[in-house]
Amino acid sequence: MKKLRLKIEEFVKKAERKWKSLPTKRQRSLTKIFFAGYAIMTILTVIHLWSKDSKSRTILSVGHINNIPKKIKMQHQPLENPANYSPHKHPHERDKSHQNH
């Protein structure tokens, strides 16, 4: 892994030395060319996605799930007494009210 990292660092340093050795005008023109290419690719990608999306507009139908796999078992925890249950009470307060009855 260290060898790979060293090779990558060496490649980056070599590329940076080559870039800095270029005249400023050449650096600017290459930067503009790279940016223009990137902008063109981005615009073409967006146009492609929009055209693809407009051609294949399908509406997904969502319905009721009828077949739950039999391997899945629902765990049901019944309430102590639904008449005494209040979501605003602290669990200890519910226990006390349950014990009083």
Tab-separated table of C-alpha atoms in Angstrom:
chain	number	residue	atom	x	y	z
A	1	MET	CA	0.000	0.000	0.000
A	2	LYS	CA	2.888	2.341	0.786
A	3	LYS	CA	4.393	1.669	-2.647
A	4	LEU	CA	1.143	2.664	-4.342
A	5	ARG	CA	0.886	5.845	-2.270
A	6	LEU	CA	4.513	6.750	-3.084
A	7	LYS	CA	3.927	6.170	-6.806
A	8	ILE	CA	0.812	8.371	-6.728
A	9	GLU	CA	2.664	11.131	-4.866
A	10	GLU	CA	5.558	10.897	-7.339
A	11	PHE	CA	3.137	11.125	-10.290
A	12	VAL	CA	1.388	14.173	-8.783
A	13	LYS	CA	4.684	15.958	-8.110
A	14	LYS	CA	5.878	15.220	-11.651
A	15	ALA	CA	2.614	16.534	-13.159
A	16	GLU	CA	2.806	19.641	-10.953
A	17	ARG	CA	6.389	20.348	-12.091
A	18	LYS	CA	5.320	20.008	-15.738
A	19	TRP	CA	2.336	22.328	-15.163
A	20	LYS	CA	4.460	24.970	-13.448
A	21	SER	CA	7.058	24.803	-16.223
A	22	LEU	CA	4.432	25.839	-18.790
A	23	PRO	CA	4.106	29.536	-19.628
A	24	THR	CA	1.227	31.369	-17.909
A	25	LYS	CA	-0.630	31.957	-21.193
A	26	ARG	CA	-0.508	28.244	-21.984
A	27	GLN	CA	-1.758	27.384	-18.479
A	28	ARG	CA	-4.701	29.758	-18.898
A	29	SER	CA	-5.616	28.441	-22.335
A	30	LEU	CA	-5.463	24.799	-21.143
A	31	THR	CA	-7.569	25.687	-18.102
A	32	LYS	CA	-10.181	27.292	-20.358
A	33	ILE	CA	-10.198	24.275	-22.662
A	34	PHE	CA	-10.621	21.847	-19.748
A	35	PHE	CA	-13.407	23.964	-18.249
A	36	ALA	CA	-15.198	24.258	-21.609
A	37	GLY	CA	-15.008	20.475	-22.082
A	38	TYR	CA	-16.374	19.898	-18.588
A	39	ALA	CA	-19.205	22.402	-19.142
A	40	ILE	CA	-20.140	20.805	-22.488
A	41	MET	CA	-20.181	17.321	-20.953
A	42	THR	CA	-22.359	18.572	-18.080
A	43	ILE	CA	-24.836	20.271	-20.421
A	44	LEU	CA	-25.031	17.202	-22.678
A	45	THR	CA	-25.615	14.944	-19.663
A	46	VAL	CA	-28.438	17.154	-18.371
A	47	ILE	CA	-30.058	17.305	-21.825
A	48	HIS	CA	-29.769	13.526	-22.168
A	49	LEU	CA	-31.383	12.948	-18.775
A	50	TRP	CA	-34.214	15.394	-19.501
A	51	SER	CA	-34.930	13.829	-22.902
A	52	LYS	CA	-34.797	10.326	-21.441
A	53	ASP	CA	-37.135	11.353	-18.610
A	54	SER	CA	-39.688	12.952	-20.941
A	55	LYS	CA	-39.813	9.827	-23.156
A	56	SER	CA	-40.371	7.355	-20.359
A	57	ARG	CA	-42.858	8.964	-18.029
A	58	THR	CA	-44.455	6.068	-16.249
A	59	ILE	CA	-46.562	6.385	-13.164
A	60	LEU	CA	-45.949	3.757	-10.562
A	61	SER	CA	-49.035	2.169	-9.185
A	62	VAL	CA	-49.020	1.652	-5.450
A	63	GLY	CA	-51.408	-0.851	-3.991
A	64	HIS	CA	-52.117	-2.812	-0.866
A	65	ILE	CA	-49.608	-5.502	0.113
A	66	ASN	CA	-51.505	-8.773	0.201
A	67	ASN	CA	-48.826	-11.354	0.819
A	68	ILE	CA	-46.570	-10.879	3.822
A	69	PRO	CA	-43.834	-13.524	3.927
A	70	LYS	CA	-44.663	-16.260	6.424
A	71	LYS	CA	-41.155	-16.196	7.881
A	72	ILE	CA	-41.791	-12.735	9.349
A	73	LYS	CA	-43.587	-12.905	12.660
A	74	MET	CA	-45.121	-9.792	14.104
A	75	GLN	CA	-44.227	-9.134	17.714
A	76	HIS	CA	-47.211	-7.761	19.534
A	77	GLN	CA	-46.902	-6.269	23.001
A	78	PRO	CA	-50.331	-5.681	24.484
A	79	LEU	CA	-50.948	-2.597	26.583
A	80	GLU	CA	-51.514	-3.052	30.296
A	81	ASN	CA	-55.010	-1.600	30.229
A	82	PRO	CA	-55.957	0.511	27.222
A	83	ALA	CA	-58.415	2.529	29.354
A	84	ASN	CA	-55.613	3.669	31.688
A	85	TYR	CA	-53.070	4.228	28.949
A	86	SER	CA	-52.132	7.819	28.241
A	87	PRO	CA	-49.167	8.630	25.991
A	88	HIS	CA	-48.549	11.794	28.025
A	89	LYS	CA	-47.962	9.981	31.299
A	90	HIS	CA	-44.538	8.794	32.281
A	91	PRO	CA	-44.270	4.952	32.272
A	92	HIS	CA	-43.828	4.896	36.071
A	93	GLU	CA	-47.022	6.921	36.530
A	94	ARG	CA	-48.897	4.432	34.368
A	95	ASP	CA	-47.589	1.577	36.525
A	96	LYS	CA	-48.818	3.344	39.677
A	97	SER	CA	-52.272	3.981	38.231
A	98	HIS	CA	-52.404	0.347	37.125
A	99	GLN	CA	-51.490	-0.871	40.632
A	100	ASN	CA	-54.159	1.271	42.302
A	101	HIS	CA	-56.976	-0.442	40.374
